Coordinates of C-alpha atoms in Angstrom, one line a residue:
M302 CA 26.6 -81.5 -27.6
L303 CA 25.2 -81.4 -24.1
K304 CA 28.1 -79.4 -22.9
S305 CA 27.5 -76.9 -25.7
M306 CA 23.8 -76.5 -24.8
I307 CA 24.7 -75.9 -21.1
M308 CA 27.3 -73.2 -22.1
T309 CA 24.7 -71.5 -24.3
T310 CA 22.1 -71.6 -21.6
C311 CA 24.6 -70.1 -19.1
R312 CA 25.6 -67.3 -21.5
L313 CA 22.0 -66.5 -22.2
S314 CA 21.2 -66.5 -18.4
L315 CA 24.1 -64.2 -17.8
V316 CA 23.0 -61.8 -20.5
V317 CA 19.4 -61.8 -19.2
A318 CA 20.7 -61.1 -15.6
I319 CA 22.9 -58.2 -16.8
V320 CA 20.0 -56.7 -18.9
C321 CA 17.7 -57.0 -15.9
G322 CA 20.2 -55.3 -13.6
V323 CA 20.6 -52.4 -16.0
I324 CA 16.8 -52.0 -16.4
V325 CA 16.2 -52.1 -12.6
S326 CA 19.0 -49.5 -12.0
L327 CA 17.6 -47.0 -14.5
P328 CA 14.6 -45.7 -12.5
V329 CA 16.8 -45.5 -9.4
D330 CA 19.3 -43.2 -11.3
A331 CA 16.4 -41.1 -12.6
Q332 CA 15.1 -40.7 -9.0
E333 CA 18.5 -39.6 -7.7
D334 CA 18.8 -37.0 -10.4
A335 CA 15.3 -35.5 -9.7
K336 CA 15.6 -32.9 -7.0
P337 CA 12.7 -32.6 -4.6
A338 CA 10.6 -29.4 -5.0
K339 CA 12.2 -26.7 -2.9
K340 CA 9.8 -25.4 -0.3
P341 CA 9.8 -21.6 -0.4
A342 CA 11.3 -19.9 2.6
Q343 CA 8.9 -18.7 5.3
G344 CA 7.8 -15.2 4.3
V345 CA 8.0 -15.8 0.5
A346 CA 4.7 -17.7 0.0
Q347 CA 2.8 -15.8 2.7
P348 CA 1.6 -12.9 0.6
F349 CA 0.2 -15.3 -2.0
N350 CA -1.9 -17.5 0.4
L351 CA -5.6 -17.3 -0.1
P352 CA -8.4 -19.1 1.8
D353 CA -9.8 -22.2 0.1
S354 CA -13.2 -20.4 -0.1
I355 CA -11.7 -18.0 -2.8
K356 CA -11.8 -19.6 -6.2
L357 CA -9.7 -17.7 -8.8
T358 CA -10.7 -17.4 -12.4
D359 CA -8.2 -18.5 -15.1
E360 CA -7.3 -14.9 -15.7
Q361 CA -6.7 -14.2 -12.0
T362 CA -4.6 -17.4 -11.7
K363 CA -2.4 -16.2 -14.6
K364 CA -2.0 -12.8 -13.0
L365 CA -1.2 -14.4 -9.7
E366 CA 1.4 -16.7 -11.3
A367 CA 3.0 -13.7 -13.1
L368 CA 3.1 -11.8 -9.8
K369 CA 4.7 -14.8 -8.1
K370 CA 7.3 -15.0 -10.8
E371 CA 8.1 -11.3 -10.4
A372 CA 7.9 -10.9 -6.6
T373 CA 9.4 -14.2 -5.4
P374 CA 13.1 -13.3 -6.2
K375 CA 12.6 -10.0 -4.3
L376 CA 11.0 -11.8 -1.4
E377 CA 13.7 -14.4 -1.3
A378 CA 16.4 -11.7 -1.2
A379 CA 14.6 -10.0 1.6
V380 CA 14.3 -13.2 3.6
K381 CA 18.0 -13.9 3.0
K382 CA 18.9 -10.5 4.4
V383 CA 17.0 -11.3 7.6
D384 CA 18.7 -14.7 7.7
D385 CA 22.2 -13.4 7.0
V386 CA 22.1 -11.3 10.2
L387 CA 22.3 -14.4 12.3
T388 CA 25.3 -16.8 12.8
K389 CA 24.8 -20.5 12.2
D390 CA 24.6 -21.1 16.0
Q391 CA 22.0 -18.4 16.3
K392 CA 20.0 -19.9 13.5
K393 CA 20.0 -23.3 15.4
T394 CA 19.1 -21.4 18.6
R395 CA 16.3 -19.6 16.8
K396 CA 14.7 -22.9 15.6
T397 CA 15.0 -24.5 19.1
A398 CA 13.7 -21.4 20.9
S399 CA 10.8 -21.1 18.4
D400 CA 9.8 -24.7 18.8
T401 CA 10.0 -24.5 22.6
A402 CA 8.0 -21.2 22.7
K403 CA 5.3 -22.6 20.3
A404 CA 5.0 -25.7 22.5
A405 CA 4.5 -23.4 25.5
G406 CA 1.6 -21.8 23.6
K407 CA 3.3 -18.5 22.7
K408 CA 2.2 -16.7 19.6
G409 CA 2.8 -13.4 17.8
K410 CA 4.8 -10.8 19.6
E411 CA 5.2 -13.0 22.7
L412 CA 6.7 -15.7 20.5
K413 CA 9.0 -13.3 18.8
E414 CA 10.2 -11.8 22.1
A415 CA 11.0 -15.2 23.5
V416 CA 13.0 -16.2 20.4
N417 CA 14.9 -12.9 20.3
E418 CA 15.7 -13.2 24.0
A419 CA 17.2 -16.6 23.4
L420 CA 19.3 -15.4 20.5
K421 CA 21.3 -12.9 22.6
L422 CA 21.7 -10.5 19.7
S423 CA 24.3 -7.8 19.7
D424 CA 23.1 -4.2 19.4
E425 CA 24.4 -4.2 15.8
Q426 CA 22.5 -7.4 15.0
K427 CA 19.4 -6.0 16.6
A428 CA 19.6 -2.9 14.4
S429 CA 20.4 -4.9 11.2
L430 CA 17.6 -7.4 12.0
A431 CA 15.0 -4.7 12.6
K432 CA 15.9 -3.0 9.3
A433 CA 15.9 -6.3 7.3
E434 CA 12.6 -7.4 8.9
K435 CA 11.0 -4.0 8.1
E436 CA 12.1 -4.3 4.5
L437 CA 10.7 -7.8 4.3
A438 CA 7.4 -6.8 5.9
D439 CA 7.0 -3.8 3.6
L440 CA 7.7 -6.0 0.6
Q441 CA 5.2 -8.6 1.8
K442 CA 2.6 -5.9 2.4
A443 CA 3.0 -4.4 -1.1
T444 CA 2.8 -7.9 -2.7
R445 CA -0.3 -8.8 -0.6
E446 CA -1.9 -5.5 -1.7
Q447 CA -1.2 -6.5 -5.4
V448 CA -2.8 -9.9 -4.8
V449 CA -5.9 -8.4 -3.1
A450 CA -6.2 -5.8 -5.9
M451 CA -6.8 -8.6 -8.5
L452 CA -9.7 -10.0 -6.5
T453 CA -13.4 -9.2 -7.0
D454 CA -15.3 -7.5 -4.2
E455 CA -17.1 -10.8 -3.5
Q456 CA -13.7 -12.6 -3.2
K457 CA -12.3 -9.8 -1.0
A458 CA -15.2 -10.3 1.4
N459 CA -14.0 -13.9 2.0
L460 CA -10.5 -12.7 3.1
P461 CA -9.8 -13.1 6.7
T462 CA -9.6 -9.8 8.6
P463 CA -7.5 -9.1 11.7
G464 CA -9.2 -10.4 14.8
K465 CA -11.2 -12.9 12.7
K466 CA -9.9 -16.5 12.7
K467 CA -7.7 -17.1 9.6
A468 CA -9.0 -19.5 6.9
K469 CA -6.9 -22.4 5.9
A470 CA -4.4 -21.2 3.2
K471 CA -3.9 -23.1 -0.1

């Protein structure tokens, strides 16, 4: 009888251990399946950024979301065109050169010139890159104009202007 009780207790303990193991592993599997939110490529989110001081109405928010949905694939394609001009090694060099130039306090055109110098682009790449960057800039400008057009005059007054320090983007 004692032997029977010990066997039953062992079986019950084994079943409890298996059930606990399954329960503990479920959240881990769910976390592995969940992909982290993909950060938009630089240049895609830029036209949609507004200072914290601008509070959108519900209607404006809906319009902005619709515009994002429409424009994001176009912006991503334009960013990809710019990115496709460079080789893998050049992309690594671009990142390193950009970080180094930023650490040296370079900004704007000076930063871009330092990065392009480090890339050692061929004439064909320079032409392709200039064309792709112009297309991206034109698309960003057109998208930004659409964003600004949905703002009230009061909200537009809170937008940063060139030469004025930029407000923190959302």
